[in-house]
Amino acid sequence: MTKQQSLRSMIDVALGREKADFVFKNGYFLDVFNGRFLAGDVAISQGKIIGILDQYHGRQEIDLAGAYMVPGFIDAHTHIESSLLAPEQYQQLVLSKGTTSVIWDPHEIANVAGMEGLQWALSAIENLCLDVFVMLPSCVPATNPALEFETSGAILFANDLKLFAQYPRVLGLAELMNLPGLFAHDPDVLEKILLFSNAKIDGHCPSIRSHELNACKSVGIHSCHESTSFEEAQEKLTKGIHVLIREGSCERNADTLLPLLNAYTSSMIAFCSDDLKPNDIVKDGHIDFIINKALRRNIAPEVVFRAASLTPAGLYGLKNRGAIAAGYCADLCVIRPREDNWQNGMQIEKVYKNGRLIQENRLSCIQNTPFSVKHNMNLEDCSADQFQIRACSRDADTQRVPVIGIIPDQILTEKLMLELPVKNGEIQVDLSKDILKIAVFDRHHRSGFYTVWFVKGFGLKEGAMASTVAHDSHNLIVVGADDECMARAVNQLIQENGGLSAVNGAGEAVSLALPLGGLMTHENTDQVLKKIEQLKQFIHQMGCPLKEPFLTLAFLALPVIPSLKITDRGLIDVERFEKVDLSG
């Protein structure tokens, strides 16, 4: 069919002269523009919505039997790498949950593999059923390399991003994390903003208020997913910055921020997952999980579904998505209120992508984007001796030191000052107070850089756990109750070319290999889920109570999220934006 023939056919279907490919009947569809559910037909042809409300006939007619139809959900900000799955496996999970489009910031793979990683990401999304749009990583690494806060696998400057800016699925610049650089007029940060001045620029503004927030908006930052308090998010709305309500595996902000959502604010609020593990997608859901939370708060369904579809579509300029109207992509969810009451949440019956019925576990998962990344583990095997921490005085019994304090379900940390025991001139862990050792090793350049210090909140009574998923530079991070187990957990990952590992006090080990940059795998999703569950159970048996221990661990190396973080170059006080002097 030629393009003109296609247009003629669409016109004739819309006018009722020709049958549609299929028509939904006897149900209700959401009019997102007026905020109401309407009874009427919805006609689909060529993967698009051709007509609504009026009567149509189709080659196939689908009886909705009183069900409701809403636009497919849009995840306004995510890192697919956090699912540990390659994109062709990831789509299997989220499409079945009603998500038909995602906005991907591939800064994890870019931090590991630079321009090669970005090229792979853009190739990996080409033949998917799921629509994946890309915001180019703004901060690779997350901090100015001149500060020497961390060792990243790559550095991307404005000129590097320019090569990718014209790709059809690239929408703009992803979360601008280097706000100190912005406020200090860092030339490369400003050049990136200028490069995308006519596109979209996402923000990354945790606890940013007052004049600094105005500065962010004035340079074109249009959204932020980092709000953790009602007042913080409300100020962002007041200043014209879209609030993306996040519900990830580690960062859960929906309960705090959903009270902001109403008919007035729904044009400025969208939903996102940011970092979500595959087991949580299977168990809880994806964007539908936030939707159900909102519905159970008695927020009007018309408002909730608008925030899940039309608002993010408008925010990112996706003009043919987010609504049920002629000319829009036939990305649709057929749903019902649970027990006939929206306050009980909703139940998804069917999902359609471009007019195609999605059947769980029946999408093609052909690996069509091989990734020849450099060797993931460029470091030597380590020994227990490397985890020793010398005290200021060999004769002291204790030493007061700064300690990273974990806040459950948040990526923010506390800066604690605690007294730790000293033995034979070395500062010791204190399991009775839940204080363990934590270390980060450069795995990219064989530089030999590493830092060992202390963390409180993991609850381990024995053993260690290690990961090559450590935002954003993704060096190797390990936490443990004793030095021997920490060394064994690190060496396990060196052998497996990256991944997740845990070792208990008896020397038993469980691991998940992640050969795609030390971040992802092409392995079957069911097998990945099984191994993740084995790891979690194994770690919980060692005493860790955290719901997502590896995700909590991963964010402890991100030196742009307050308050205290650790990298291969040292302990970082994020609020003061400086290294902490560990010499005593």
PDB file of N, CA and C in Angstrom, residues 113-176:
ATOM      1  N   ALA A 113      30.569   2.323  29.065  1.00  0.00           N
ATOM      2  CA  ALA A 113      31.113   2.121  27.723  1.00  0.00           C
ATOM      3  C   ALA A 113      31.052   3.345  26.824  1.00  0.00           C
ATOM      4  N   GLY A 114      30.661   4.489  27.343  1.00  0.00           N
ATOM      5  CA  GLY A 114      30.729   5.731  26.586  1.00  0.00           C
ATOM      6  C   GLY A 114      29.916   5.726  25.305  1.00  0.00           C
ATOM      7  N   MET A 115      30.514   6.217  24.230  1.00  0.00           N
ATOM      8  CA  MET A 115      29.810   6.349  22.961  1.00  0.00           C
ATOM      9  C   MET A 115      29.428   4.984  22.394  1.00  0.00           C
ATOM     10  N   GLU A 116      30.247   3.989  22.628  1.00  0.00           N
ATOM     11  CA  GLU A 116      29.908   2.629  22.189  1.00  0.00           C
ATOM     12  C   GLU A 116      28.643   2.145  22.896  1.00  0.00           C
ATOM     13  N   GLY A 117      28.529   2.462  24.182  1.00  0.00           N
ATOM     14  CA  GLY A 117      27.343   2.082  24.933  1.00  0.00           C
ATOM     15  C   GLY A 117      26.097   2.787  24.437  1.00  0.00           C
ATOM     16  N   LEU A 118      26.208   4.076  24.097  1.00  0.00           N
ATOM     17  CA  LEU A 118      25.061   4.809  23.549  1.00  0.00           C
ATOM     18  C   LEU A 118      24.643   4.251  22.196  1.00  0.00           C
ATOM     19  N   GLN A 119      25.615   3.944  21.357  1.00  0.00           N
ATOM     20  CA  GLN A 119      25.297   3.374  20.048  1.00  0.00           C
ATOM     21  C   GLN A 119      24.559   2.054  20.203  1.00  0.00           C
ATOM     22  N   TRP A 120      25.015   1.246  21.149  1.00  0.00           N
ATOM     23  CA  TRP A 120      24.333  -0.019  21.407  1.00  0.00           C
ATOM     24  C   TRP A 120      22.902   0.229  21.876  1.00  0.00           C
ATOM     25  N   ALA A 121      22.714   1.183  22.798  1.00  0.00           N
ATOM     26  CA  ALA A 121      21.377   1.456  23.338  1.00  0.00           C
ATOM     27  C   ALA A 121      20.412   1.859  22.229  1.00  0.00           C
ATOM     28  N   LEU A 122      20.863   2.738  21.337  1.00  0.00           N
ATOM     29  CA  LEU A 122      19.986   3.204  20.258  1.00  0.00           C
ATOM     30  C   LEU A 122      19.684   2.088  19.266  1.00  0.00           C
ATOM     31  N   SER A 123      20.619   1.175  19.085  1.00  0.00           N
ATOM     32  CA  SER A 123      20.369   0.027  18.194  1.00  0.00           C
ATOM     33  C   SER A 123      19.431  -0.979  18.847  1.00  0.00           C
ATOM     34  N   ALA A 124      19.574  -1.136  20.171  1.00  0.00           N
ATOM     35  CA  ALA A 124      18.817  -2.166  20.890  1.00  0.00           C
ATOM     36  C   ALA A 124      17.324  -1.895  20.924  1.00  0.00           C
ATOM     37  N   ILE A 125      16.898  -0.646  20.715  1.00  0.00           N
ATOM     38  CA  ILE A 125      15.473  -0.313  20.823  1.00  0.00           C
ATOM     39  C   ILE A 125      14.775  -0.270  19.470  1.00  0.00           C
ATOM     40  N   GLU A 126      15.518  -0.474  18.390  1.00  0.00           N
ATOM     41  CA  GLU A 126      14.968  -0.258  17.053  1.00  0.00           C
ATOM     42  C   GLU A 126      13.822  -1.206  16.705  1.00  0.00           C
ATOM     43  N   ASN A 127      13.945  -2.452  17.047  1.00  0.00           N
ATOM     44  CA  ASN A 127      12.972  -3.452  16.583  1.00  0.00           C
ATOM     45  C   ASN A 127      12.062  -3.971  17.695  1.00  0.00           C
ATOM     46  N   LEU A 128      11.896  -3.172  18.731  1.00  0.00           N
ATOM     47  CA  LEU A 128      11.039  -3.601  19.838  1.00  0.00           C
ATOM     48  C   LEU A 128       9.577  -3.296  19.553  1.00  0.00           C
ATOM     49  N   CYS A 129       8.709  -4.034  20.218  1.00  0.00           N
ATOM     50  CA  CYS A 129       7.285  -3.695  20.199  1.00  0.00           C
ATOM     51  C   CYS A 129       7.042  -2.489  21.109  1.00  0.00           C
ATOM     52  N   LEU A 130       7.678  -2.473  22.262  1.00  0.00           N
ATOM     53  CA  LEU A 130       7.618  -1.341  23.177  1.00  0.00           C
ATOM     54  C   LEU A 130       8.252  -0.118  22.528  1.00  0.00           C
ATOM     55  N   ASP A 131       7.616   1.049  22.678  1.00  0.00           N
ATOM     56  CA  ASP A 131       8.226   2.293  22.210  1.00  0.00           C
ATOM     57  C   ASP A 131       9.193   2.799  23.264  1.00  0.00           C
ATOM     58  N   VAL A 132      10.456   2.931  22.880  1.00  0.00           N
ATOM     59  CA  VAL A 132      11.474   3.455  23.786  1.00  0.00           C
ATOM     60  C   VAL A 132      12.065   4.713  23.170  1.00  0.00           C
ATOM     61  N   PHE A 133      11.959   5.817  23.895  1.00  0.00           N
ATOM     62  CA  PHE A 133      12.562   7.082  23.471  1.00  0.00           C
ATOM     63  C   PHE A 133      13.720   7.389  24.411  1.00  0.00           C
ATOM     64  N   VAL A 134      14.702   8.107  23.907  1.00  0.00           N
ATOM     65  CA  VAL A 134      15.952   8.281  24.638  1.00  0.00           C
ATOM     66  C   VAL A 134      16.214   9.745  24.966  1.00  0.00           C
ATOM     67  N   MET A 135      16.581   9.981  26.209  1.00  0.00           N
ATOM     68  CA  MET A 135      17.161  11.248  26.632  1.00  0.00           C
ATOM     69  C   MET A 135      18.654  10.993  26.828  1.00  0.00           C
ATOM     70  N   LEU A 136      19.492  11.753  26.165  1.00  0.00           N
ATOM     71  CA  LEU A 136      20.927  11.493  26.205  1.00  0.00           C
ATOM     72  C   LEU A 136      21.509  11.853  27.572  1.00  0.00           C
ATOM     73  N   PRO A 137      22.389  11.014  28.094  1.00  0.00           N
ATOM     74  CA  PRO A 137      22.959  11.262  29.425  1.00  0.00           C
ATOM     75  C   PRO A 137      23.708  12.594  29.470  1.00  0.00           C
ATOM     76  N   SER A 138      23.391  13.396  30.473  1.00  0.00           N
ATOM     77  CA  SER A 138      23.996  14.726  30.585  1.00  0.00           C
ATOM     78  C   SER A 138      25.293  14.714  31.370  1.00  0.00           C
ATOM     79  N   CYS A 139      25.449  13.722  32.235  1.00  0.00           N
ATOM     80  CA  CYS A 139      26.584  13.730  33.161  1.00  0.00           C
ATOM     81  C   CYS A 139      27.267  12.376  33.179  1.00  0.00           C
ATOM     82  N   VAL A 140      28.219  12.203  32.299  1.00  0.00           N
ATOM     83  CA  VAL A 140      29.044  10.990  32.270  1.00  0.00           C
ATOM     84  C   VAL A 140      30.494  11.436  32.394  1.00  0.00           C
ATOM     85  N   PRO A 141      31.055  11.377  33.603  1.00  0.00           N
ATOM     86  CA  PRO A 141      30.466  10.869  34.848  1.00  0.00           C
ATOM     87  C   PRO A 141      29.520  11.878  35.489  1.00  0.00           C
ATOM     88  N   ALA A 142      29.009  11.518  36.678  1.00  0.00           N
ATOM     89  CA  ALA A 142      28.017  12.359  37.343  1.00  0.00           C
ATOM     90  C   ALA A 142      28.622  13.657  37.856  1.00  0.00           C
ATOM     91  N   THR A 143      29.930  13.668  38.072  1.00  0.00           N
ATOM     92  CA  THR A 143      30.604  14.862  38.563  1.00  0.00           C
ATOM     93  C   THR A 143      31.710  15.278  37.603  1.00  0.00           C
ATOM     94  N   ASN A 144      32.163  16.485  37.723  1.00  0.00           N
ATOM     95  CA  ASN A 144      33.238  17.002  36.868  1.00  0.00           C
ATOM     96  C   ASN A 144      34.497  16.162  37.058  1.00  0.00           C
ATOM     97  N   PRO A 145      35.043  15.570  35.983  1.00  0.00           N
ATOM     98  CA  PRO A 145      36.253  14.743  36.121  1.00  0.00           C
ATOM     99  C   PRO A 145      37.423  15.471  36.778  1.00  0.00           C
ATOM    100  N   ALA A 146      37.470  16.801  36.619  1.00  0.00           N
ATOM    101  CA  ALA A 146      38.570  17.571  37.201  1.00  0.00           C
ATOM    102  C   ALA A 146      38.564  17.508  38.722  1.00  0.00           C
ATOM    103  N   LEU A 147      37.392  17.228  39.330  1.00  0.00           N
ATOM    104  CA  LEU A 147      37.299  17.139  40.780  1.00  0.00           C
ATOM    105  C   LEU A 147      37.890  15.839  41.315  1.00  0.00           C
ATOM    106  N   GLU A 148      38.026  14.841  40.435  1.00  0.00           N
ATOM    107  CA  GLU A 148      38.572  13.529  40.805  1.00  0.00           C
ATOM    108  C   GLU A 148      37.801  12.898  41.958  1.00  0.00           C
ATOM    109  N   PHE A 149      36.469  13.013  41.887  1.00  0.00           N
ATOM    110  CA  PHE A 149      35.614  12.393  42.894  1.00  0.00           C
ATOM    111  C   PHE A 149      35.439  10.890  42.650  1.00  0.00           C
ATOM    112  N   GLU A 150      35.578  10.458  41.408  1.00  0.00           N
ATOM    113  CA  GLU A 150      35.340   9.054  41.061  1.00  0.00           C
ATOM    114  C   GLU A 150      36.025   8.740  39.741  1.00  0.00           C
ATOM    115  N   THR A 151      36.159   7.432  39.447  1.00  0.00           N
ATOM    116  CA  THR A 151      36.726   6.991  38.176  1.00  0.00           C
ATOM    117  C   THR A 151      35.616   6.352  37.357  1.00  0.00           C
ATOM    118  N   SER A 152      35.281   6.961  36.237  1.00  0.00           N
ATOM    119  CA  SER A 152      34.212   6.415  35.394  1.00  0.00           C
ATOM    120  C   SER A 152      34.809   5.631  34.233  1.00  0.00           C
ATOM    121  N   GLY A 153      33.950   4.819  33.626  1.00  0.00           N
ATOM    122  CA  GLY A 153      34.403   4.060  32.473  1.00  0.00           C
ATOM    123  C   GLY A 153      34.590   4.927  31.253  1.00  0.00           C
ATOM    124  N   ALA A 154      33.919   6.086  31.222  1.00  0.00           N
ATOM    125  CA  ALA A 154      33.984   6.972  30.058  1.00  0.00           C
ATOM    126  C   ALA A 154      33.691   8.394  30.489  1.00  0.00           C
ATOM    127  N   ILE A 155      34.015   9.325  29.596  1.00  0.00           N
ATOM    128  CA  ILE A 155      33.650  10.731  29.769  1.00  0.00           C
ATOM    129  C   ILE A 155      33.000  11.196  28.475  1.00  0.00           C
ATOM    130  N   LEU A 156      31.801  11.773  28.583  1.00  0.00           N
ATOM    131  CA  LEU A 156      31.100  12.278  27.404  1.00  0.00           C
ATOM    132  C   LEU A 156      30.959  13.787  27.508  1.00  0.00           C
ATOM    133  N   PHE A 157      31.527  14.469  26.522  1.00  0.00           N
ATOM    134  CA  PHE A 157      31.433  15.921  26.455  1.00  0.00           C
ATOM    135  C   PHE A 157      30.306  16.321  25.512  1.00  0.00           C
ATOM    136  N   ALA A 158      30.027  17.607  25.468  1.00  0.00           N
ATOM    137  CA  ALA A 158      28.946  18.103  24.624  1.00  0.00           C
ATOM    138  C   ALA A 158      29.148  17.692  23.162  1.00  0.00           C
ATOM    139  N   ASN A 159      30.370  17.752  22.667  1.00  0.00           N
ATOM    140  CA  ASN A 159      30.637  17.376  21.269  1.00  0.00           C
ATOM    141  C   ASN A 159      30.339  15.909  21.009  1.00  0.00           C
ATOM    142  N   ASP A 160      30.504  15.061  22.026  1.00  0.00           N
ATOM    143  CA  ASP A 160      30.178  13.640  21.874  1.00  0.00           C
ATOM    144  C   ASP A 160      28.668  13.451  21.726  1.00  0.00           C
ATOM    145  N   LEU A 161      27.903  14.180  22.538  1.00  0.00           N
ATOM    146  CA  LEU A 161      26.446  14.053  22.481  1.00  0.00           C
ATOM    147  C   LEU A 161      25.887  14.589  21.176  1.00  0.00           C
ATOM    148  N   LYS A 162      26.568  15.560  20.601  1.00  0.00           N
ATOM    149  CA  LYS A 162      26.100  16.168  19.356  1.00  0.00           C
ATOM    150  C   LYS A 162      25.941  15.123  18.253  1.00  0.00           C
ATOM    151  N   LEU A 163      26.774  14.088  18.281  1.00  0.00           N
ATOM    152  CA  LEU A 163      26.720  13.040  17.265  1.00  0.00           C
ATOM    153  C   LEU A 163      25.425  12.233  17.334  1.00  0.00           C
ATOM    154  N   PHE A 164      24.773  12.229  18.499  1.00  0.00           N
ATOM    155  CA  PHE A 164      23.557  11.425  18.683  1.00  0.00           C
ATOM    156  C   PHE A 164      22.279  12.269  18.718  1.00  0.00           C
ATOM    157  N   ALA A 165      22.425  13.577  18.759  1.00  0.00           N
ATOM    158  CA  ALA A 165      21.273  14.455  18.992  1.00  0.00           C
ATOM    159  C   ALA A 165      20.219  14.374  17.901  1.00  0.00           C
ATOM    160  N   GLN A 166      20.610  13.999  16.677  1.00  0.00           N
ATOM    161  CA  GLN A 166      19.667  13.981  15.564  1.00  0.00           C
ATOM    162  C   GLN A 166      18.986  12.628  15.351  1.00  0.00           C
ATOM    163  N   TYR A 167      19.298  11.644  16.176  1.00  0.00           N
ATOM    164  CA  TYR A 167      18.633  10.345  16.039  1.00  0.00           C
ATOM    165  C   TYR A 167      17.129  10.524  16.265  1.00  0.00           C
ATOM    166  N   PRO A 168      16.296   9.846  15.458  1.00  0.00           N
ATOM    167  CA  PRO A 168      14.845  10.063  15.551  1.00  0.00           C
ATOM    168  C   PRO A 168      14.251   9.826  16.943  1.00  0.00           C
ATOM    169  N   ARG A 169      14.783   8.877  17.684  1.00  0.00           N
ATOM    170  CA  ARG A 169      14.205   8.558  19.000  1.00  0.00           C
ATOM    171  C   ARG A 169      14.844   9.334  20.144  1.00  0.00           C
ATOM    172  N   VAL A 170      15.791  10.210  19.832  1.00  0.00           N
ATOM    173  CA  VAL A 170      16.409  11.040  20.863  1.00  0.00           C
ATOM    174  C   VAL A 170      15.568  12.299  21.055  1.00  0.00           C
ATOM    175  N   LEU A 171      15.144  12.537  22.286  1.00  0.00           N
ATOM    176  CA  LEU A 171      14.237  13.653  22.588  1.00  0.00           C
ATOM    177  C   LEU A 171      14.934  14.845  23.230  1.00  0.00           C
ATOM    178  N   GLY A 172      16.107  14.626  23.830  1.00  0.00           N
ATOM    179  CA  GLY A 172      16.761  15.742  24.495  1.00  0.00           C
ATOM    180  C   GLY A 172      17.838  15.285  25.450  1.00  0.00           C
ATOM    181  N   LEU A 173      18.039  16.076  26.506  1.00  0.00           N
ATOM    182  CA  LEU A 173      19.112  15.860  27.472  1.00  0.00           C
ATOM    183  C   LEU A 173      18.529  15.323  28.775  1.00  0.00           C
ATOM    184  N   ALA A 174      19.067  14.213  29.236  1.00  0.00           N
ATOM    185  CA  ALA A 174      18.545  13.564  30.439  1.00  0.00           C
ATOM    186  C   ALA A 174      18.985  14.296  31.704  1.00  0.00           C
ATOM    187  N   GLU A 175      18.511  13.799  32.818  1.00  0.00           N
ATOM    188  CA  GLU A 175      18.636  14.459  34.119  1.00  0.00           C
ATOM    189  C   GLU A 175      20.002  15.127  34.320  1.00  0.00           C
ATOM    190  N   LEU A 176      19.969  16.438  34.473  1.00  0.00           N
ATOM    191  CA  LEU A 176      21.180  17.224  34.664  1.00  0.00           C
ATOM    192  C   LEU A 176      21.589  17.137  36.129  1.00  0.00           C
TER     193      LEU A 176
END
